[in-house]
Short mmCIF file of C-alpha atoms and ligand atoms in Angstrom, two decimals:
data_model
loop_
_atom_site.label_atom_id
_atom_site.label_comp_id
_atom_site.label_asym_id
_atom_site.label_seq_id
_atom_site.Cartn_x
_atom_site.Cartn_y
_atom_site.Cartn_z
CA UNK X 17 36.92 40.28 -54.56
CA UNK X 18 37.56 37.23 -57.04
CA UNK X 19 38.22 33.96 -55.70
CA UNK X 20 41.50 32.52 -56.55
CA UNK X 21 41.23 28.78 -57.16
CA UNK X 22 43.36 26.18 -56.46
CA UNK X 23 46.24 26.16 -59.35
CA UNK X 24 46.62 23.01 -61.42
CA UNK X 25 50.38 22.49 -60.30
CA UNK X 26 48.83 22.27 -56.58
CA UNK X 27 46.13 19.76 -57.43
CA UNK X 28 48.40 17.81 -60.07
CA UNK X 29 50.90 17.64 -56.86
CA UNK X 30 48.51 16.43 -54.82
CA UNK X 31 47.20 13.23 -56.65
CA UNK X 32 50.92 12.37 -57.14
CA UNK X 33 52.39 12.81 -54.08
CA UNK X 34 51.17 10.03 -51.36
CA UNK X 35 52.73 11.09 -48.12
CA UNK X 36 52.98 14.59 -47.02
CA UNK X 37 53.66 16.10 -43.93
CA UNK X 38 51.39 19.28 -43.47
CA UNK X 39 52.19 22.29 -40.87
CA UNK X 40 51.36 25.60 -39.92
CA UNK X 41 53.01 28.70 -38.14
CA UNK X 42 54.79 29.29 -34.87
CA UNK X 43 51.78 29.60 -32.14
CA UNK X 44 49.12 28.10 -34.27
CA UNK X 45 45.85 30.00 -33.82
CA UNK X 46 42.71 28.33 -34.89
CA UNK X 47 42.69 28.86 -38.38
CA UNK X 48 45.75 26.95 -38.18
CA UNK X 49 45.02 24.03 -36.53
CA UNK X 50 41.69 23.35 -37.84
CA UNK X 51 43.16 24.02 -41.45
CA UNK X 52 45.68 21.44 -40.65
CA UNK X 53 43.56 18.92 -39.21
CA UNK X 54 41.24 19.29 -41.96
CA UNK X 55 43.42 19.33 -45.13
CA UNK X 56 44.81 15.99 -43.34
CA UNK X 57 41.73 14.59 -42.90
CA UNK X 58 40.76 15.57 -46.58
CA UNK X 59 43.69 13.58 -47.76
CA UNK X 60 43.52 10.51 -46.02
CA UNK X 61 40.05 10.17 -47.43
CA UNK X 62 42.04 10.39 -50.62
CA UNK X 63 43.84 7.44 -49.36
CA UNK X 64 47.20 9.17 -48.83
CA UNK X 65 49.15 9.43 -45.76
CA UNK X 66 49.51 12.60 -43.93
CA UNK X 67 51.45 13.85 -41.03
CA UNK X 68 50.55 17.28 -39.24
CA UNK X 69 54.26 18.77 -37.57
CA UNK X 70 53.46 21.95 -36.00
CA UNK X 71 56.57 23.95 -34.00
CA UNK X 72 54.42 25.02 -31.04
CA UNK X 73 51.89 22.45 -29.38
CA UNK X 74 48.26 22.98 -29.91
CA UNK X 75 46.19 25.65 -27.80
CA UNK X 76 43.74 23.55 -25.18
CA UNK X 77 40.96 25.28 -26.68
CA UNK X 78 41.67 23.20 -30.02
CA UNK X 79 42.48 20.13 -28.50
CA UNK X 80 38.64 18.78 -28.89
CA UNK X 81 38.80 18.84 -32.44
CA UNK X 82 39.31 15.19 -33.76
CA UNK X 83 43.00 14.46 -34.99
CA UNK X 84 44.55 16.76 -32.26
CA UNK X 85 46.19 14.50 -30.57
CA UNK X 86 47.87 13.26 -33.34
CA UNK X 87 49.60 16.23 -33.76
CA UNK X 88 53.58 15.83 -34.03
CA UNK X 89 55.20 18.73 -31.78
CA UNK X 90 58.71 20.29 -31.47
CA UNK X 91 61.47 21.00 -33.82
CA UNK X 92 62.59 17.19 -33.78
CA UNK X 93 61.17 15.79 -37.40
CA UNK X 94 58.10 13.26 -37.28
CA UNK X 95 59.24 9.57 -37.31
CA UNK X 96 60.48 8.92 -40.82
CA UNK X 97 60.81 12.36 -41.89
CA UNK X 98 62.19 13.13 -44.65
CA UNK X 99 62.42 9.87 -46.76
CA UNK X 100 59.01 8.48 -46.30
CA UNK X 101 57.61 11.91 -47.34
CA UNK X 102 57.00 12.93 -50.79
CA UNK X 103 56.44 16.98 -49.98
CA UNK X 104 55.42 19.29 -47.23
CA UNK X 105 52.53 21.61 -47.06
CA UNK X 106 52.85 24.75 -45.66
CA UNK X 107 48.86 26.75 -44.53
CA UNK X 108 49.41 30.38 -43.20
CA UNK X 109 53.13 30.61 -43.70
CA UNK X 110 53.79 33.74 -45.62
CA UNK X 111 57.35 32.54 -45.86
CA UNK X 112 58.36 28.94 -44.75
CA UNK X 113 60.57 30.72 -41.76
CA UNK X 114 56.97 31.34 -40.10
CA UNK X 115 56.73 27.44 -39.70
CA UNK X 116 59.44 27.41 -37.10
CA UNK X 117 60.50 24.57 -39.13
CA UNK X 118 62.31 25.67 -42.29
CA UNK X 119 65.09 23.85 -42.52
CA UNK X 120 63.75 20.86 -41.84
CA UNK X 121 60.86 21.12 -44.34
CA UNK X 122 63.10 22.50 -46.78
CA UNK X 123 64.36 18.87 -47.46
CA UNK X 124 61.20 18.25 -49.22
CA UNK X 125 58.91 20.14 -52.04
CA UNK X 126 56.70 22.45 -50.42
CA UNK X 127 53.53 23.27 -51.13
CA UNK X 128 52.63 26.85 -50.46
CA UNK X 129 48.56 28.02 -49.69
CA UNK X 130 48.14 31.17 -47.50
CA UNK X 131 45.86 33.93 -47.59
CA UNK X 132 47.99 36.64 -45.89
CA UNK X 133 49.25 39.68 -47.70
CA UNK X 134 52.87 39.57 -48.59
CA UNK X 135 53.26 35.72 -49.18
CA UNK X 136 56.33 35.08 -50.69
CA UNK X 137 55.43 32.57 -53.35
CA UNK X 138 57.72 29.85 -52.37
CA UNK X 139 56.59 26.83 -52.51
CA UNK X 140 56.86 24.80 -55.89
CA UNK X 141 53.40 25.11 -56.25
CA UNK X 142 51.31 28.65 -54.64
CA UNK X 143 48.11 29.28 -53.50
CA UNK X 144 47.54 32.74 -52.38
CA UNK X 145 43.69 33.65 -51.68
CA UNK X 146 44.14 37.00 -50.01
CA UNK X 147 40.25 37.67 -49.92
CA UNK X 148 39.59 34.70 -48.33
CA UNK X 149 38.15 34.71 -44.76
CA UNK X 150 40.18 31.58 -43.30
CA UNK X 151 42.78 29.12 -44.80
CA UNK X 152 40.08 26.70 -43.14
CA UNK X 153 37.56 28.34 -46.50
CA UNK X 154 40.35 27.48 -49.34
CA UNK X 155 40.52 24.33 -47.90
CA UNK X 156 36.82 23.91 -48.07
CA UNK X 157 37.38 25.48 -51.58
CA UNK X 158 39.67 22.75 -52.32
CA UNK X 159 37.64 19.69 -51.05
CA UNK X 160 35.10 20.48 -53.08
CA UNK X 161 37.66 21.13 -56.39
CA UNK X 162 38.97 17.19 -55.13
CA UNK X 163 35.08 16.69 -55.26
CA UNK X 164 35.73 15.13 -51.37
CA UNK X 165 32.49 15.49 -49.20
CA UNK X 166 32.53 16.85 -45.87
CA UNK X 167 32.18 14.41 -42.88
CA UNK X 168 30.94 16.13 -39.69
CA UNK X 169 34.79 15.85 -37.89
CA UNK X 170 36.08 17.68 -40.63
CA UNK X 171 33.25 20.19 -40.55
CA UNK X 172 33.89 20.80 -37.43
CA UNK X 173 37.67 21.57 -38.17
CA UNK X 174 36.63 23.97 -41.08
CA UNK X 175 34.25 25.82 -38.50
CA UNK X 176 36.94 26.26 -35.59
CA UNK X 177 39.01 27.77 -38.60
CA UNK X 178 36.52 30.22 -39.96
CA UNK X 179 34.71 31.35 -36.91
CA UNK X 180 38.41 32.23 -34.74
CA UNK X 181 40.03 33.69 -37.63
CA UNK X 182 36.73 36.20 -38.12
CA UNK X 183 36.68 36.70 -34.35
CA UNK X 184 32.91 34.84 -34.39
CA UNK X 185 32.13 36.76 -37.37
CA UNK X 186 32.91 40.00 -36.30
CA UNK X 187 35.71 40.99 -38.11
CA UNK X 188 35.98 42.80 -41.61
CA UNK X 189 36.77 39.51 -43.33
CA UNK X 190 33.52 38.11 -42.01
CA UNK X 191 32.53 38.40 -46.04
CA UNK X 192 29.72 36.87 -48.21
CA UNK X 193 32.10 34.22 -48.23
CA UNK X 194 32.58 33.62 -44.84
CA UNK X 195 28.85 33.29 -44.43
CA UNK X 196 28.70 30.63 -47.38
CA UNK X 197 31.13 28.59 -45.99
CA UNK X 198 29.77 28.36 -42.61
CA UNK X 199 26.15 27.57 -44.15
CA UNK X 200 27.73 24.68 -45.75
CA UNK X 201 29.66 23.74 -42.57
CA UNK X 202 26.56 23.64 -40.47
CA UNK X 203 25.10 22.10 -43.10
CA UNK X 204 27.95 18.75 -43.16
CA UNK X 205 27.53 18.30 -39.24
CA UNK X 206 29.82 21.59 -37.67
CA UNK X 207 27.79 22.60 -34.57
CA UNK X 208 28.39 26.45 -34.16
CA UNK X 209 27.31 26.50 -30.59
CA UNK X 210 29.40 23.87 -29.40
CA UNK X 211 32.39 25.44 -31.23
CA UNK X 212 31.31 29.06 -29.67
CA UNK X 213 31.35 27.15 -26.20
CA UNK X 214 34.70 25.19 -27.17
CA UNK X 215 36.66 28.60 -28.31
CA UNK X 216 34.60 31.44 -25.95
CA UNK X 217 33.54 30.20 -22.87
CA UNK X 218 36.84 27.92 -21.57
CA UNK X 219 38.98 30.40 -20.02
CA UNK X 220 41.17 29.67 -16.98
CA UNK X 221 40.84 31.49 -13.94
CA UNK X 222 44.81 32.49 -14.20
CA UNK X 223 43.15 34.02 -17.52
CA UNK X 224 41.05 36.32 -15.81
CA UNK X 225 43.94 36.79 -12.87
CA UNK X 226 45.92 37.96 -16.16
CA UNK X 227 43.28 40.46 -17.59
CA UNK X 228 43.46 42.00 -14.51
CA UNK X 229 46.87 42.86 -14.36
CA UNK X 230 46.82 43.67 -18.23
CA UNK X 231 44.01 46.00 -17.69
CA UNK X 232 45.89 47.98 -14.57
CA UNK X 233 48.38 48.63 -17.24
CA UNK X 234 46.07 50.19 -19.83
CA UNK X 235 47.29 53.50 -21.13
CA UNK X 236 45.11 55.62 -23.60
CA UNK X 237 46.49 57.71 -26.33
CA UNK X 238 45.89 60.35 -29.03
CA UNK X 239 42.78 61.47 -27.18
CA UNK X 240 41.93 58.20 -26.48
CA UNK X 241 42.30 56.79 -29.74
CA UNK X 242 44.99 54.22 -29.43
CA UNK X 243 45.34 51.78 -26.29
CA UNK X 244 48.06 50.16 -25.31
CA UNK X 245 48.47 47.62 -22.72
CA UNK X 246 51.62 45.32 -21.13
CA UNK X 247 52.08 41.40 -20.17
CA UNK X 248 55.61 41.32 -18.39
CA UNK X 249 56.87 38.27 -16.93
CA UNK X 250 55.85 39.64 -13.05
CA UNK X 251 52.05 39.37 -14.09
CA UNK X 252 52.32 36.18 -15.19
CA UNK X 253 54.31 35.17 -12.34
CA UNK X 254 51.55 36.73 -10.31
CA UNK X 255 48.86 35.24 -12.17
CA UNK X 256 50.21 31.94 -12.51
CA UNK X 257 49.18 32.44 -16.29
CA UNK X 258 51.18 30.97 -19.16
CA UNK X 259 51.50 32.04 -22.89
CA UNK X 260 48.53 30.17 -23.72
CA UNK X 261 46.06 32.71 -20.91
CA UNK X 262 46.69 35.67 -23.51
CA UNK X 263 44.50 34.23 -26.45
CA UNK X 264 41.91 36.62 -26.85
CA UNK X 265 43.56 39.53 -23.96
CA UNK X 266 43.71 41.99 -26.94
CA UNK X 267 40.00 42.41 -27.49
CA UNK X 268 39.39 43.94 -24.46
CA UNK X 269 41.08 47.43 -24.99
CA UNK X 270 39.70 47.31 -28.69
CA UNK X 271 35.82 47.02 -27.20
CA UNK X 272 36.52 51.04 -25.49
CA UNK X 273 34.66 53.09 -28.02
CA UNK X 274 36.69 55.56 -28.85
CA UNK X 275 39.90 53.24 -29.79
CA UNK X 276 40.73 52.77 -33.29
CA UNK X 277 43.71 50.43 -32.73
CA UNK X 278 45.71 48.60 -30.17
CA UNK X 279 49.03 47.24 -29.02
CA UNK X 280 49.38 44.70 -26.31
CA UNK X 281 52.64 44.15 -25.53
CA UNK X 282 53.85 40.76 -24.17
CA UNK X 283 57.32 40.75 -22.34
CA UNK X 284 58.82 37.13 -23.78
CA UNK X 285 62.31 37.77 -22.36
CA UNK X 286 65.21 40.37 -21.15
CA UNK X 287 65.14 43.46 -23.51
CA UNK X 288 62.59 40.88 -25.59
CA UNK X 289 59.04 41.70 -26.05
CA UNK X 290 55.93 40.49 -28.72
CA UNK X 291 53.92 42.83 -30.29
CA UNK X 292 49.89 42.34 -30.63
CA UNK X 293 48.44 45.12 -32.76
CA UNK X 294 44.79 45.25 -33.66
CA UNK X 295 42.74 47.98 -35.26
CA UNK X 296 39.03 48.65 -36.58
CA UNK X 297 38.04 49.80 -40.34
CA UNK X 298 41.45 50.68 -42.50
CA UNK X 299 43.47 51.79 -39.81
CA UNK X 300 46.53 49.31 -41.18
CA UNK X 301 48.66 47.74 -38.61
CA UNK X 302 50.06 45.06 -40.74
CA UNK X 303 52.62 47.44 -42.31
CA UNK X 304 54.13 48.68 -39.28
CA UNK X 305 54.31 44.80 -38.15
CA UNK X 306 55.96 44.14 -41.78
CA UNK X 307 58.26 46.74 -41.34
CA UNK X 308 59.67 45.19 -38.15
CA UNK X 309 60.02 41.85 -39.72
CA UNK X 310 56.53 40.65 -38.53
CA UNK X 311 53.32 39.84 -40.39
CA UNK X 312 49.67 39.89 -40.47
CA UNK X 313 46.38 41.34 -41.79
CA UNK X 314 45.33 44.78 -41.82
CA UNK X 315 43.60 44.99 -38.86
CA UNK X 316 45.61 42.12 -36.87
CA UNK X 317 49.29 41.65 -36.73
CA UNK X 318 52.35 41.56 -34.73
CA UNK X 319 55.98 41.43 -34.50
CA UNK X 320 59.15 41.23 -31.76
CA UNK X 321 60.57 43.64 -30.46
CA UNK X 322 63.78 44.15 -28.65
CA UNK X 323 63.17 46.30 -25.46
CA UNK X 324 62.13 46.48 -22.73
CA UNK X 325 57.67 46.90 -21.96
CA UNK X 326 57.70 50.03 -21.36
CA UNK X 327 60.46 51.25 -24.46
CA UNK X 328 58.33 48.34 -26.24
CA UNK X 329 54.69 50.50 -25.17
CA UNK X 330 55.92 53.99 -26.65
CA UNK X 331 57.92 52.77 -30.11
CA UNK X 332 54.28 51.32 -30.48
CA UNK X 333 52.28 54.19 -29.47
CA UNK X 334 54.02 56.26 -32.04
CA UNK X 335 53.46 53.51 -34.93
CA UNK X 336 50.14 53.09 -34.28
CA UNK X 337 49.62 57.62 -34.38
CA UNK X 338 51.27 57.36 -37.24
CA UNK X 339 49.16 54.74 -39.13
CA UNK X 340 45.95 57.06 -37.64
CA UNK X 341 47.58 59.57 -39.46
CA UNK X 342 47.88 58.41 -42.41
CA UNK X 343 44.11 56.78 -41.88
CA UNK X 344 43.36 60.22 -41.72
CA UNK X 345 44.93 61.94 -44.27
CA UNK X 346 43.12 58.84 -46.73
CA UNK X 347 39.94 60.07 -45.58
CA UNK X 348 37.90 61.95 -47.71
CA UNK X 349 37.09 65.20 -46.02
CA UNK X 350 33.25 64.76 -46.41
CA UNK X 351 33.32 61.67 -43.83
MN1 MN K 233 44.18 32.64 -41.11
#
């Protein structure tokens, strides 16, 4: 696929502007904070001044990278905000609502760069790259474009982005590109093992206590080809695992070999739940999140959902047969 590059109105925005405040979406994942911390990072070395406001606090796992703890946290502006900002950048927000922070932002010019499907263009200057791997890559893209070298904190960043979003390279976006980018990472000072060991291997016991529980509740479907699994409140209560314990749950029913996608659903309230879908090849799952007001990529997505776990488990099961159907009916008959 071609490689969108940054558009002039974007670059001619960014050598004007000299203080921006830079976020991501509601329960930032690592492509978002290490795009975030890195596109600040990038612009300070131009000499600007940036702030990073994300809605939801950083994951521990990302809290090693450098810049983390600057972070500014909540739905209560950064100090100064908005008069001693000149515009907001929005990474990963395929419409400004996904920040958490909307109204807030909306004070200011935003700059819009995402590489989801369905990105609403509305920023007053878009960057939409849906073939790349990571934001975390068209920020590389863009550092290069700015002719800005990589220093080995910012590497790092970059590499926390690309290697989570791609699931450590495992995932269908793990493209040519992907590859590139992380030979140029490793290359600037980003030490894949240590960010393996940083985003793989520092699970909390309650984590495990959690997987447990999730795994008790594994149902199999369609002859085994669709799982689903629950998180209600009671198992975390049991667990004594928070919100933060589920990063990463949803791979384990996709590993059974004959499952071609999942839902893991999380119980966030009375009658509330959030949906986790993930699916292998092009079995798409983003259009059934879309359809529910949600978002995603084809084979990773979710939405809310107001029912109960168990409602929330079969309205899910019957999305997810009917996007195998479909799969199936695309399939040429020779395969
Ligand atoms: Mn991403």
């Amino acid at each position: 696929m071609t490689r969108i590059s940054p558009p002039e109105p974007l670059l001619k925005k960014l050598s004007e502007a000299e203080r921006f405040v830079i976020t991501s979406h509601l329960n930032p994942d690592g492509d978002a904070v290490g795009s975030s911390l890195a596109l600040a990072r990038l612009l300070r070395r131009l000499g600007k001044v940036s702030q990073v406001w994300l809605h939801d606090p950083v994951p521990s796992i990302y809290r090693k990278l450098a810049g983390s703890d600057r972070v500014h946290v909540g739905s209560e502006p950064p100090p100064g905000f908005p008069g001693s900002f000149n515009a907001a950048i929005a990474l990963e927000c395929p419409s400004l609502s996904r920040s958490g922070l909307e109204e807030s932002l909306s004070e200011l010019e935003v700059l819009n760069i995402d590489h989801h499907l369905g990105n609403e263009s509305y920023g007053v200057a878009n960057w939409v790259d849906t073939s790349a791997p990571a934001l975390g890559e068209m920020i590389q893209t863009l550092a290069e474009k700015l002719k800005l070298p990589l220093d080995p904190g910012t590497a790092a960043c970059l590499m926390v982005a690309l290697v989570s979003d791609t699931g450590g390279f495992r995932f269908s976006n793990a493209s040519d590109r992907a590859f590139e980018a992380a030979a140029e990472l490793v290359r600037k000072g980003a030490e894949p093992q240590k960010i393996s060991q940083w985003l793989y291997e520092t699970r909390s016991a309650a984590s495990l206590r959690l997987l447990q529980e999730m795994l008790a509740s594994l149902e199999l479907h369609e002859n085994g080809r669709i799982a689903t699994a629950l998180l209600t409140r009671a198992m975390f209560e049991r667990s004594g695992a928070t919100a933060e314990d589920t990063e990463g749950l949803v791979e384990f029913p996709r590993s059974i070999a004959t499952v071609e996608a999942v839902g893991l659903i999380r119980e966030t309230g009375e009658q509330q739940t959030k949906v986790s879908l993930r699916s292998r090849d092009r079995v798409n799952v983003e259009e059934i999140a879309r359809r529910s007001g949600g978002g995603g990529h084809r084979n990773a997505a979710g939405y809310r959902l107001d029912a109960n776990p168990e409602q929330a488990r079969a309205a899910v099961a019957a999305e997810l047969a009917g996007a195998l159907e479909k799969h199936d009916a695309q399939r040429p008959s020779a395969d």
